[in-house]
Tab-separated table of C-alpha atoms in Angstrom:
chain	number	residue	atom	x	y	z
A	1	MET	CA	64.110	-15.871	39.786
A	2	LEU	CA	67.329	-13.917	41.717
A	3	ALA	CA	66.229	-10.707	38.651
A	4	LEU	CA	63.177	-10.969	40.002
A	5	ALA	CA	64.234	-10.696	43.961
A	6	VAL	CA	66.425	-7.944	42.755
A	7	ALA	CA	64.313	-5.689	40.863
A	8	MET	CA	60.452	-6.607	42.930
A	9	GLY	CA	62.094	-8.111	46.428
A	10	ILE	CA	64.092	-5.178	46.967
A	11	GLY	CA	63.940	-2.541	43.989
A	12	ARG	CA	59.955	-1.996	44.580
A	13	PHE	CA	58.827	-3.965	48.518
A	14	ALA	CA	61.978	-3.446	50.361
A	15	PHE	CA	60.473	0.104	51.170
A	16	THR	CA	58.334	-2.015	53.306
A	17	PRO	CA	60.587	-3.094	56.159
A	18	LEU	CA	62.564	0.025	56.318
A	19	LEU	CA	59.219	1.518	56.680
A	20	PRO	CA	59.013	1.325	60.363
A	21	MET	CA	62.662	2.448	60.969
A	22	MET	CA	62.437	5.898	58.732
A	23	LEU	CA	59.355	6.834	60.958
A	24	ALA	CA	61.677	6.233	64.442
A	25	ASP	CA	64.445	7.812	62.521
A	26	SER	CA	61.528	10.917	62.233
A	27	VAL	CA	62.751	11.024	58.663
A	28	ILE	CA	59.204	10.789	57.386
A	29	ASP	CA	55.711	10.722	58.205
A	30	LEU	CA	52.797	8.639	57.319
A	31	ALA	CA	51.384	10.718	55.241
A	32	ALA	CA	54.931	11.338	53.398
A	33	ALA	CA	55.138	7.286	52.932
A	34	SER	CA	52.075	6.705	51.830
A	35	TRP	CA	53.346	8.910	48.987
A	36	LEU	CA	57.019	7.450	48.445
A	37	ALA	CA	54.703	3.865	47.872
A	38	SER	CA	52.275	5.369	45.946
A	39	ALA	CA	55.182	7.517	43.966
A	40	ASN	CA	57.093	3.453	43.190
A	41	TYR	CA	53.639	1.981	42.356
A	42	LEU	CA	53.017	4.482	39.650
A	43	GLY	CA	56.279	3.916	38.226
A	44	TYR	CA	55.416	0.495	37.812
A	45	LEU	CA	52.548	1.505	36.454
A	46	VAL	CA	54.395	3.212	33.393
A	47	GLY	CA	57.267	1.376	33.513
A	48	ALA	CA	54.384	-1.461	32.237
A	49	LEU	CA	52.648	0.829	29.826
A	50	LEU	CA	55.734	1.098	28.333
A	51	CYS	CA	56.739	-2.214	28.427
A	52	THR	CA	53.471	-2.988	26.351
A	53	PHE	CA	53.432	0.079	24.104
A	54	GLN	CA	57.843	-0.207	23.657
A	55	PRO	CA	57.502	-2.341	20.151
A	56	TRP	CA	54.843	0.204	18.316
A	57	ILE	CA	57.464	3.115	20.016
A	58	TRP	CA	60.676	1.596	18.841
A	59	GLN	CA	58.964	1.432	14.942
A	60	LYS	CA	57.774	5.095	15.384
A	61	LEU	CA	61.247	6.098	15.700
A	62	GLY	CA	62.061	3.955	12.491
A	63	ARG	CA	63.944	1.509	14.571
A	64	SER	CA	64.856	-1.884	12.512
A	65	THR	CA	65.277	-4.083	15.418
A	66	ALA	CA	64.030	-4.660	18.911
A	67	VAL	CA	65.895	-4.044	21.927
A	68	ARG	CA	66.657	-7.735	23.423
A	69	ASN	CA	64.484	-8.773	26.490
A	70	THR	CA	68.849	-8.849	28.244
A	71	VAL	CA	69.893	-6.153	27.384
A	72	LEU	CA	66.466	-3.751	28.858
A	73	VAL	CA	67.387	-6.515	32.291
A	74	ARG	CA	70.639	-5.331	32.521
A	75	ILE	CA	69.386	-1.637	32.094
A	76	GLY	CA	66.667	-2.362	35.131
A	77	LEU	CA	68.680	-4.202	37.401
A	78	ALA	CA	71.296	-1.772	36.770
A	79	ALA	CA	68.915	1.279	37.322
A	80	THR	CA	67.789	-0.448	40.826
A	81	VAL	CA	71.017	-0.826	42.087
A	82	GLY	CA	71.682	2.986	41.597
A	83	LEU	CA	68.320	3.789	42.421
A	84	THR	CA	68.119	1.854	45.667
A	85	LEU	CA	71.856	3.310	47.381
A	86	GLY	CA	70.400	6.598	46.462
A	87	MET	CA	68.051	6.542	49.375
A	88	SER	CA	70.647	6.439	51.787
A	89	LEU	CA	71.229	9.648	50.656
A	90	HIS	CA	68.897	11.900	53.277
A	91	LEU	CA	67.201	13.687	50.090
A	92	PRO	CA	64.074	13.756	51.491
A	93	ALA	CA	62.677	15.280	48.230
A	94	ALA	CA	64.502	13.432	45.732
A	95	TRP	CA	62.787	10.384	46.798
A	96	PRO	CA	60.063	10.365	45.550
A	97	LEU	CA	61.002	10.748	42.275
A	98	LEU	CA	63.414	8.132	42.838
A	99	ARG	CA	60.954	6.009	44.330
A	100	PHE	CA	59.048	6.327	40.986
A	101	ALA	CA	61.992	5.959	38.849
A	102	ALA	CA	62.924	2.341	40.674
A	103	GLY	CA	58.833	1.112	39.836
A	104	VAL	CA	59.848	2.114	36.476
A	105	ALA	CA	63.016	-0.105	36.951
A	106	SER	CA	61.305	-3.083	38.032
A	107	ALA	CA	58.040	-2.942	36.107
A	108	LEU	CA	61.643	-3.379	33.005
A	109	VAL	CA	62.541	-6.459	34.547
A	110	PHE	CA	59.820	-7.850	35.682
A	111	VAL	CA	57.612	-8.083	32.201
A	112	TYR	CA	61.359	-8.323	30.501
A	113	VAL	CA	62.514	-11.231	32.716
A	114	SER	CA	59.361	-13.254	32.731
A	115	GLY	CA	59.445	-12.679	28.235
A	116	TRP	CA	62.764	-14.106	28.186
A	117	CYS	CA	62.374	-17.025	30.762
A	118	LEU	CA	58.845	-17.827	29.941
A	119	GLY	CA	59.816	-18.577	26.140
A	120	THR	CA	62.739	-20.154	26.675
A	121	LEU	CA	61.442	-22.500	28.538
A	122	ALA	CA	58.116	-22.359	26.268
A	123	ARG	CA	60.677	-23.685	23.482
A	124	MET	CA	62.451	-26.339	26.023
A	125	GLY	CA	59.078	-28.155	26.012
A	126	LEU	CA	58.254	-27.514	30.508
A	127	PRO	CA	56.171	-24.508	29.932
A	128	ALA	CA	54.450	-25.240	33.862
A	129	MET	CA	57.776	-24.580	34.809
A	130	GLY	CA	57.145	-20.139	34.740
A	131	ALA	CA	55.129	-20.232	37.754
A	132	VAL	CA	58.154	-21.015	39.339
A	133	ILE	CA	60.603	-18.097	38.692
A	134	TYR	CA	57.875	-15.789	40.445
A	135	THR	CA	59.275	-17.834	43.857
A	136	GLY	CA	62.091	-14.663	43.683
A	137	PRO	CA	59.828	-11.956	44.641
A	138	GLY	CA	58.691	-13.966	47.899
A	139	ALA	CA	61.981	-15.016	48.053
A	140	GLY	CA	64.058	-11.547	47.992
A	141	ILE	CA	60.935	-10.310	50.597
A	142	VAL	CA	61.892	-13.162	53.028
A	143	LEU	CA	65.756	-11.783	52.520
A	144	SER	CA	65.048	-8.387	52.801
A	145	GLY	CA	62.575	-8.824	55.809
A	146	LEU	CA	64.724	-11.063	57.165
A	147	ALA	CA	67.564	-8.310	57.060
A	148	ALA	CA	65.285	-5.225	58.462
A	149	SER	CA	64.391	-7.297	61.034
A	150	GLY	CA	68.460	-7.542	62.401
A	151	MET	CA	68.895	-4.281	61.747
A	152	VAL	CA	66.355	-3.176	64.080
A	153	ALA	CA	67.086	-5.547	66.871
A	154	LEU	CA	70.647	-3.070	66.363
A	155	HIS	CA	69.060	-0.107	66.092
A	156	TRP	CA	70.501	0.521	63.038
A	157	GLN	CA	68.598	3.921	60.989
A	158	ALA	CA	66.959	3.635	58.256
A	159	ALA	CA	69.877	4.382	55.639
A	160	ALA	CA	72.057	2.258	56.674
A	161	GLY	CA	69.403	-0.105	56.014
A	162	TRP	CA	68.989	1.285	52.432
A	163	LEU	CA	72.322	0.831	52.358
A	164	VAL	CA	72.506	-2.871	52.709
A	165	PHE	CA	69.654	-3.568	50.169
A	166	GLY	CA	71.443	-1.470	47.371
A	167	VAL	CA	74.996	-3.638	48.502
A	168	LEU	CA	72.726	-6.727	48.205
A	169	ALA	CA	71.564	-5.976	45.205
A	170	ALA	CA	74.524	-4.794	43.378
A	171	ILE	CA	76.515	-8.029	44.289
A	172	LEU	CA	73.348	-10.383	43.307
A	173	THR	CA	73.267	-8.107	39.527
A	174	ALA	CA	77.347	-8.821	39.299
A	175	VAL	CA	76.140	-13.067	40.183
A	176	LEU	CA	73.126	-12.358	37.144
A	177	TRP	CA	75.226	-10.280	34.855
A	178	PRO	CA	77.335	-12.953	32.994
A	179	THR	CA	74.068	-14.873	32.332
A	180	VAL	CA	71.548	-11.865	31.385
A	181	SER	CA	72.921	-11.938	28.074
A	182	PRO	CA	72.284	-11.274	24.998
A	183	ARG	CA	74.360	-14.082	23.196
A	184	HIS	CA	72.134	-16.499	25.778
A	185	GLU	CA	68.950	-15.170	23.753
A	186	LEU	CA	67.264	-15.951	20.621
A	187	PRO	CA	67.204	-12.638	18.253
A	188	ALA	CA	63.757	-10.825	18.760
A	189	ALA	CA	60.532	-10.475	16.441
A	190	ALA	CA	60.482	-6.840	14.214
A	191	PRO	CA	58.701	-4.322	15.979
A	192	ALA	CA	57.254	-4.388	13.252
A	193	ALA	CA	55.709	-7.756	13.211
A	194	ALA	CA	55.349	-7.642	16.836
A	195	ALA	CA	53.006	-4.454	16.633
A	196	GLN	CA	51.121	-6.534	13.939
A	197	ALA	CA	50.968	-9.200	15.977
A	198	GLY	CA	49.737	-7.356	18.958
A	199	GLN	CA	46.449	-5.727	16.329
A	200	GLY	CA	45.878	-9.162	16.048
A	201	ALA	CA	41.400	-9.539	17.814
A	202	GLY	CA	40.851	-12.802	19.150
A	203	PRO	CA	37.193	-14.782	18.752
A	204	GLY	CA	33.874	-13.137	19.810
A	205	HIS	CA	34.389	-12.476	23.327
A	206	GLY	CA	32.499	-9.219	24.289
A	207	GLY	CA	33.470	-5.669	25.690
A	208	MET	CA	31.392	-5.812	28.496
A	209	GLU	CA	33.287	-9.862	29.243
A	210	ILE	CA	36.728	-7.970	28.976
A	211	ALA	CA	35.514	-5.079	31.101
A	212	LEU	CA	34.619	-7.456	34.547
A	213	LEU	CA	38.003	-9.142	34.034
A	214	SER	CA	39.572	-6.039	33.789
A	215	LEU	CA	37.614	-4.560	37.095
A	216	ALA	CA	37.654	-7.374	38.836
A	217	TYR	CA	41.601	-8.046	38.733
A	218	GLY	CA	42.402	-3.999	39.053
A	219	LEU	CA	40.264	-5.123	42.969
A	220	ALA	CA	43.462	-7.502	43.796
A	221	GLY	CA	45.553	-4.538	43.214
A	222	PHE	CA	43.957	-2.908	45.726
A	223	GLY	CA	43.063	-5.633	48.085
A	224	TYR	CA	46.271	-6.774	49.131
A	225	ILE	CA	48.618	-3.449	48.550
A	226	ILE	CA	47.690	-1.484	52.424
A	227	THR	CA	48.485	-4.783	54.054
A	228	ALA	CA	51.698	-5.102	51.487
A	229	THR	CA	52.751	-1.287	52.269
A	230	PHE	CA	51.695	-1.072	56.357
A	231	LEU	CA	52.264	-4.511	58.227
A	232	PRO	CA	54.988	-4.142	59.789
A	233	VAL	CA	53.744	-0.468	60.303
A	234	ILE	CA	49.956	-2.316	61.349
A	235	ALA	CA	51.477	-4.588	63.476
A	236	ARG	CA	53.555	-2.336	66.019
A	237	GLN	CA	50.104	-0.795	66.472
A	238	ALA	CA	48.445	-3.006	67.962
A	239	LEU	CA	51.439	-5.783	69.534
A	240	PRO	CA	53.317	-2.554	70.879
A	241	GLY	CA	56.292	-3.871	72.791
A	242	SER	CA	56.303	-7.766	70.495
A	243	HIS	CA	59.791	-9.139	69.481
A	244	TRP	CA	58.150	-11.105	66.487
A	245	LEU	CA	56.871	-8.056	64.831
A	246	ASP	CA	59.484	-7.816	62.105
A	247	LEU	CA	58.944	-11.713	61.327
A	248	PHE	CA	55.434	-11.343	59.413
A	249	TRP	CA	56.729	-9.379	56.328
A	250	PRO	CA	59.493	-12.640	55.748
A	251	ILE	CA	56.362	-14.781	56.674
A	252	PHE	CA	54.449	-12.493	53.289
A	253	GLY	CA	57.472	-13.352	51.217
A	254	LEU	CA	57.624	-17.577	52.473
A	255	GLY	CA	53.401	-17.400	51.232
A	256	VAL	CA	54.456	-15.609	47.737
A	257	ILE	CA	57.106	-18.720	47.286
A	258	ALA	CA	54.490	-21.083	47.865
A	259	GLY	CA	51.968	-19.448	46.158
A	260	ALA	CA	53.492	-19.801	42.931
A	261	LEU	CA	55.289	-23.171	43.639
A	262	ILE	CA	51.622	-24.572	43.809
A	263	ALA	CA	50.483	-22.686	41.314
A	264	SER	CA	53.292	-24.135	38.206
A	265	ARG	CA	52.089	-27.981	39.627
A	266	ILE	CA	48.000	-27.134	39.005
A	267	ARG	CA	46.925	-29.669	36.007
A	268	THR	CA	42.970	-29.028	35.985
A	269	ARG	CA	40.832	-27.975	33.649
A	270	LEU	CA	39.119	-25.698	35.544
A	271	ASP	CA	37.094	-22.331	35.038
A	272	LEU	CA	40.393	-20.166	35.670
A	273	ARG	CA	37.281	-17.885	36.803
A	274	TRP	CA	37.252	-20.078	39.838
A	275	LEU	CA	40.854	-20.170	40.543
A	276	LEU	CA	40.907	-16.611	40.480
A	277	ALA	CA	37.795	-16.061	43.278
A	278	ILE	CA	39.004	-18.791	45.630
A	279	CYS	CA	42.486	-16.618	45.605
A	280	TYR	CA	41.072	-13.510	46.034
A	281	VAL	CA	38.729	-14.878	49.438
A	282	VAL	CA	41.964	-15.890	50.543
A	283	GLN	CA	43.475	-13.166	50.362
A	284	ALA	CA	40.354	-11.659	51.824
A	285	VAL	CA	40.949	-13.731	54.656
A	286	GLY	CA	44.340	-12.820	55.438
A	287	VAL	CA	43.382	-8.716	55.081
A	288	ALA	CA	40.774	-9.474	57.406
A	289	SER	CA	42.948	-11.849	60.009
A	290	SER	CA	44.591	-8.905	61.706
A	291	LEU	CA	40.908	-7.314	62.000
A	292	VAL	CA	39.934	-9.950	63.611
A	293	SER	CA	42.783	-11.417	65.782
A	294	PRO	CA	45.015	-8.872	66.117
A	295	SER	CA	47.470	-11.307	68.254
A	296	LEU	CA	50.789	-13.058	66.994
A	297	ALA	CA	48.734	-15.823	65.539
A	298	GLY	CA	45.862	-13.777	64.013
A	299	PHE	CA	49.085	-11.233	62.518
A	300	ALA	CA	51.127	-14.798	60.711
A	301	ALA	CA	48.140	-16.130	59.819
A	302	GLY	CA	47.112	-13.355	57.807
A	303	SER	CA	50.353	-12.841	56.230
A	304	LEU	CA	50.428	-16.454	54.911
A	305	LEU	CA	47.142	-15.982	52.984
A	306	LEU	CA	48.052	-13.039	52.352
A	307	GLY	CA	51.601	-13.872	50.408
A	308	LEU	CA	49.741	-17.473	48.629
A	309	PRO	CA	47.293	-15.914	46.317
A	310	PHE	CA	49.609	-13.208	45.091
A	311	THR	CA	51.516	-14.707	42.374
A	312	ALA	CA	49.451	-16.824	41.094
A	313	ILE	CA	46.538	-13.967	40.622
A	314	THR	CA	48.754	-13.232	38.489
A	315	PHE	CA	49.529	-16.287	36.704
A	316	PHE	CA	45.740	-17.014	36.262
A	317	ALA	CA	44.110	-13.725	35.404
A	318	MET	CA	47.249	-13.694	32.218
A	319	GLN	CA	46.328	-16.799	31.353
A	320	GLU	CA	42.421	-15.339	30.987
A	321	ALA	CA	43.387	-12.344	28.749
A	322	ARG	CA	45.320	-15.191	26.506
A	323	ARG	CA	42.202	-17.074	26.142
A	324	LEU	CA	40.017	-13.568	25.474
A	325	ARG	CA	42.313	-12.185	23.493
A	326	PRO	CA	44.191	-14.959	21.445
A	327	LEU	CA	45.793	-12.577	19.361
A	328	GLY	CA	45.829	-8.762	20.627
A	329	ALA	CA	46.807	-11.149	23.933
A	330	SER	CA	49.848	-8.039	25.208
A	331	SER	CA	47.660	-5.120	24.485
A	332	LEU	CA	45.126	-7.160	26.894
A	333	MET	CA	47.723	-7.767	29.489
A	334	GLY	CA	48.489	-4.269	29.636
A	335	GLY	CA	45.376	-2.801	30.114
A	336	LEU	CA	45.230	-5.668	32.953
A	337	THR	CA	48.548	-4.333	34.353
A	338	ALA	CA	47.468	-0.478	33.915
A	339	LEU	CA	44.388	-1.221	36.336
A	340	TYR	CA	46.082	-3.117	39.015
A	341	GLY	CA	48.689	-0.183	39.280
A	342	LEU	CA	45.629	2.141	39.907
A	343	GLY	CA	44.189	0.035	42.381
A	344	GLN	CA	48.265	0.022	44.399
A	345	ILE	CA	48.105	3.286	43.863
A	346	VAL	CA	44.663	4.463	44.982
A	347	GLY	CA	45.596	1.715	48.507
A	348	PRO	CA	47.804	3.867	50.652
A	349	PRO	CA	46.735	7.065	50.316
A	350	LEU	CA	43.221	5.928	51.135
A	351	ALA	CA	44.377	4.649	53.855
A	352	THR	CA	46.146	7.406	55.909
A	353	GLY	CA	43.476	9.953	54.968
A	354	LEU	CA	40.912	7.369	57.428
A	355	LEU	CA	44.000	7.261	59.576
A	356	HIS	CA	44.620	11.280	59.322
A	357	ARG	CA	40.313	11.152	60.707
A	358	ASN	CA	40.328	8.518	62.504
A	359	PRO	CA	43.354	7.936	64.454
A	360	ALA	CA	42.319	4.611	66.556
A	361	GLN	CA	40.559	2.779	63.570
A	362	GLY	CA	42.177	4.653	60.245
A	363	PHE	CA	43.830	1.475	59.805
A	364	GLY	CA	41.002	-0.897	61.022
A	365	LEU	CA	38.655	0.994	58.438
A	366	SER	CA	41.182	0.726	55.264
A	367	LEU	CA	41.600	-3.461	56.249
A	368	GLU	CA	37.885	-3.087	55.690
A	369	ILE	CA	37.350	-1.605	52.591
A	370	ALA	CA	40.512	-3.220	51.004
A	371	ALA	CA	39.006	-7.783	51.992
A	372	GLY	CA	35.729	-5.841	50.289
A	373	SER	CA	37.159	-5.241	46.733
A	374	LEU	CA	38.085	-8.418	47.260
A	375	VAL	CA	35.358	-10.510	48.228
A	376	LEU	CA	33.355	-8.248	45.132
A	377	GLY	CA	36.056	-8.906	43.167
A	378	ALA	CA	35.691	-12.854	43.598
A	379	LEU	CA	31.750	-12.545	42.786
A	380	LEU	CA	32.891	-10.682	39.920
A	381	TYR	CA	34.928	-13.970	38.577
A	382	ALA	CA	31.650	-16.100	39.672
A	383	ALA	CA	29.164	-14.281	38.338
A	384	MET	CA	31.565	-14.633	34.632
A	385	THR	CA	30.751	-18.111	35.134
A	386	ARG	CA	27.388	-17.672	34.589
A	387	LEU	CA	27.392	-15.422	31.957
A	388	TYR	CA	29.897	-16.308	29.944
A	389	PRO	CA	30.720	-20.008	30.145
A	390	VAL	CA	33.776	-21.446	28.854
A	391	GLN	CA	33.255	-23.758	26.100
A	392	GLN	CA	34.579	-26.696	26.835
A	393	PRO	CA	36.643	-28.733	23.268
A	394	GLY	CA	35.282	-32.233	22.860
């Protein structure tokens, strides 16, 4: 949980609460901010793909022993600390590269912490507890959001905010370092064996079913990211002068935590695609809340509803990938993650493009498109339940 709080809550998402401070300091404008956000999401996409193909790459390099998950987690955490501190330096030309690299590092930590912890919990006979570790990103978002709120109240500059977050990441990493140790991890499978395992094909699920799942999951990446990137900025436009503006981002983090805990408690034989459809509708309502009710209550409810399904969508979609390709789940998970990442990359430039063409309604139009994409994703899952019914055992 703490590792994901560092890599995701700080390394990936600290940019959101610090963005209003960077705009106030006039070190970037909204157009530059959107490209910084997309650089980070592109890095996350590249990092996820590197994790997917790491066994194959290792095999091509002739390495006989796979890298331990904990070693890669340590590399990702150390990189997150350095890259976050680097953003405190006034080097605007280097910021896109720093944000890209931070995205790669967050993907390393996310994938390999997940693999290590889920495998350990399975050996302990507690696989359902796996969703609980995904409260970590939410905790990091709450912590960074509250810290940024205090800095705004004290009229700090954004550079100081990046420095504080870098130091916080360093402290948490130092606490984690003895635990994230190779001696606490069972030996990993050899790269050749892992590569062969990833080549297996599951039972006869057609390519169209997988294509629909991939499209629907990619729509989730696009649907939430505009709000998740620009929420404090959108709130400031709608509610100028409000003292509660900086609390909407921590509320989003609380929703992420609550959603992860709820997902860990679900014990049902329902078709997961119906659960995914429900999650998409909830998130669509969250995105649209600030449009329907641009008030304190509307933004608070929207932030909470946006966060609640955030982890559950990934948790359920990865289980669907395992169902469709039980012997080759890793490659399908990598493909799903890639399309989710592409959706994230497209969102911020679309929002700033619409804002440039229509400053008064640009954010509103982009949020309408985002909410519509989530509704479309929900409809795709509903259609899949009719086109490709799941055969229940016995």
